[in-house]
């Protein structure tokens, strides 16, 4: 069957009619826990997936990392598998970050983004220190379909000033990030 998540638009944004599911259907053979939100699956479902570690500080930095990881995935032909979460969901501000994630990504957000925590970190096919290493591996063709990749830091996604920011954060993706906030 077709494995495309179909969120990536040709020109218009990915908005859906109210009441429609915010999730993609994963293949039945799928064993790995990964995000099923459409915003996490911007490429074919067989595309490699990136995972990141949830930060231990405030809500803003944690959310920024999620948005950056999705954008890095979009730019590099990867889907976002989710986070390796902290054992304690409270931020430095003593706010339950899962509640914030549900406000931004919809009621299914936290149950899709947080499958693993630091006590049961999965084994990844490859681990990268940062976006530069990840992008070098993608460019070299060493990242294979249906693999899980761990990227320790996604905050340097804009390191190459010659690459337009819209390739990471096109207007339709920024609108998708705001969809549940309106």
mmCIF file of C-alpha atoms in Angstrom, residues 5-9 14-16 21-24 35-43 45 50 63 66-75 78-82 101 104-106 108-110 112-113 168-170 172-180:
data_model
loop_
_atom_site.group_PDB
_atom_site.id
_atom_site.type_symbol
_atom_site.label_atom_id
_atom_site.label_comp_id
_atom_site.label_asym_id
_atom_site.label_seq_id
_atom_site.Cartn_x
_atom_site.Cartn_y
_atom_site.Cartn_z
ATOM 1 C CA UNK A 5 1.889 10.808 4.825
ATOM 2 C CA UNK A 6 0.743 13.447 2.286
ATOM 3 C CA UNK A 7 1.271 16.421 4.579
ATOM 4 C CA UNK A 8 3.927 17.956 2.348
ATOM 5 C CA UNK A 9 1.912 20.374 0.204
ATOM 6 C CA UNK A 14 -1.689 21.070 5.131
ATOM 7 C CA UNK A 15 -4.733 22.192 7.097
ATOM 8 C CA UNK A 16 -7.504 19.707 7.615
ATOM 9 C CA UNK A 21 -7.450 12.760 12.510
ATOM 10 C CA UNK A 22 -4.124 14.425 13.135
ATOM 11 C CA UNK A 23 -2.333 11.051 12.727
ATOM 12 C CA UNK A 24 -0.932 8.975 9.883
ATOM 13 C CA UNK A 35 5.476 9.849 16.261
ATOM 14 C CA UNK A 36 2.352 9.370 14.167
ATOM 15 C CA UNK A 37 1.430 13.044 13.990
ATOM 16 C CA UNK A 38 1.221 14.224 10.404
ATOM 17 C CA UNK A 39 3.562 17.111 11.194
ATOM 18 C CA UNK A 40 6.192 14.520 12.195
ATOM 19 C CA UNK A 41 5.794 12.608 8.935
ATOM 20 C CA UNK A 42 6.460 15.138 6.189
ATOM 21 C CA UNK A 43 8.014 12.560 3.861
ATOM 22 C CA UNK A 45 6.768 6.814 5.874
ATOM 23 C CA UNK A 50 15.375 11.464 13.645
ATOM 24 C CA UNK A 63 9.665 23.412 22.279
ATOM 25 C CA UNK A 66 11.052 19.972 18.698
ATOM 26 C CA UNK A 67 10.266 22.578 16.027
ATOM 27 C CA UNK A 68 13.893 22.625 14.877
ATOM 28 C CA UNK A 69 14.035 18.819 14.656
ATOM 29 C CA UNK A 70 10.905 18.735 12.483
ATOM 30 C CA UNK A 71 12.400 21.465 10.267
ATOM 31 C CA UNK A 72 15.758 19.664 9.989
ATOM 32 C CA UNK A 73 13.838 16.554 8.984
ATOM 33 C CA UNK A 74 11.883 18.445 6.350
ATOM 34 C CA UNK A 75 15.059 19.926 4.840
ATOM 35 C CA UNK A 78 13.672 12.701 7.139
ATOM 36 C CA UNK A 79 10.689 12.266 9.402
ATOM 37 C CA UNK A 80 10.671 13.149 13.100
ATOM 38 C CA UNK A 81 10.395 10.069 15.296
ATOM 39 C CA UNK A 82 10.056 11.919 18.580
ATOM 40 C CA UNK A 101 2.989 19.941 23.843
ATOM 41 C CA UNK A 104 0.742 23.167 20.466
ATOM 42 C CA UNK A 105 0.340 19.833 18.641
ATOM 43 C CA UNK A 106 -3.202 18.836 19.618
ATOM 44 C CA UNK A 108 -2.472 13.530 20.721
ATOM 45 C CA UNK A 109 0.793 15.488 20.797
ATOM 46 C CA UNK A 110 2.518 14.297 23.946
ATOM 47 C CA UNK A 112 3.082 10.681 20.106
ATOM 48 C CA UNK A 113 6.214 12.681 20.758
ATOM 49 C CA UNK A 168 13.715 24.562 6.876
ATOM 50 C CA UNK A 169 10.692 26.634 7.884
ATOM 51 C CA UNK A 170 8.501 27.280 4.816
ATOM 52 C CA UNK A 172 3.066 26.351 5.280
ATOM 53 C CA UNK A 173 5.065 24.587 8.047
ATOM 54 C CA UNK A 174 5.037 27.691 10.252
ATOM 55 C CA UNK A 175 1.269 27.830 9.763
ATOM 56 C CA UNK A 176 0.996 24.150 10.669
ATOM 57 C CA UNK A 177 2.909 24.815 13.893
ATOM 58 C CA UNK A 178 0.359 27.530 14.748
ATOM 59 C CA UNK A 179 -2.713 25.512 13.761
ATOM 60 C CA UNK A 180 -3.718 24.343 17.247
#
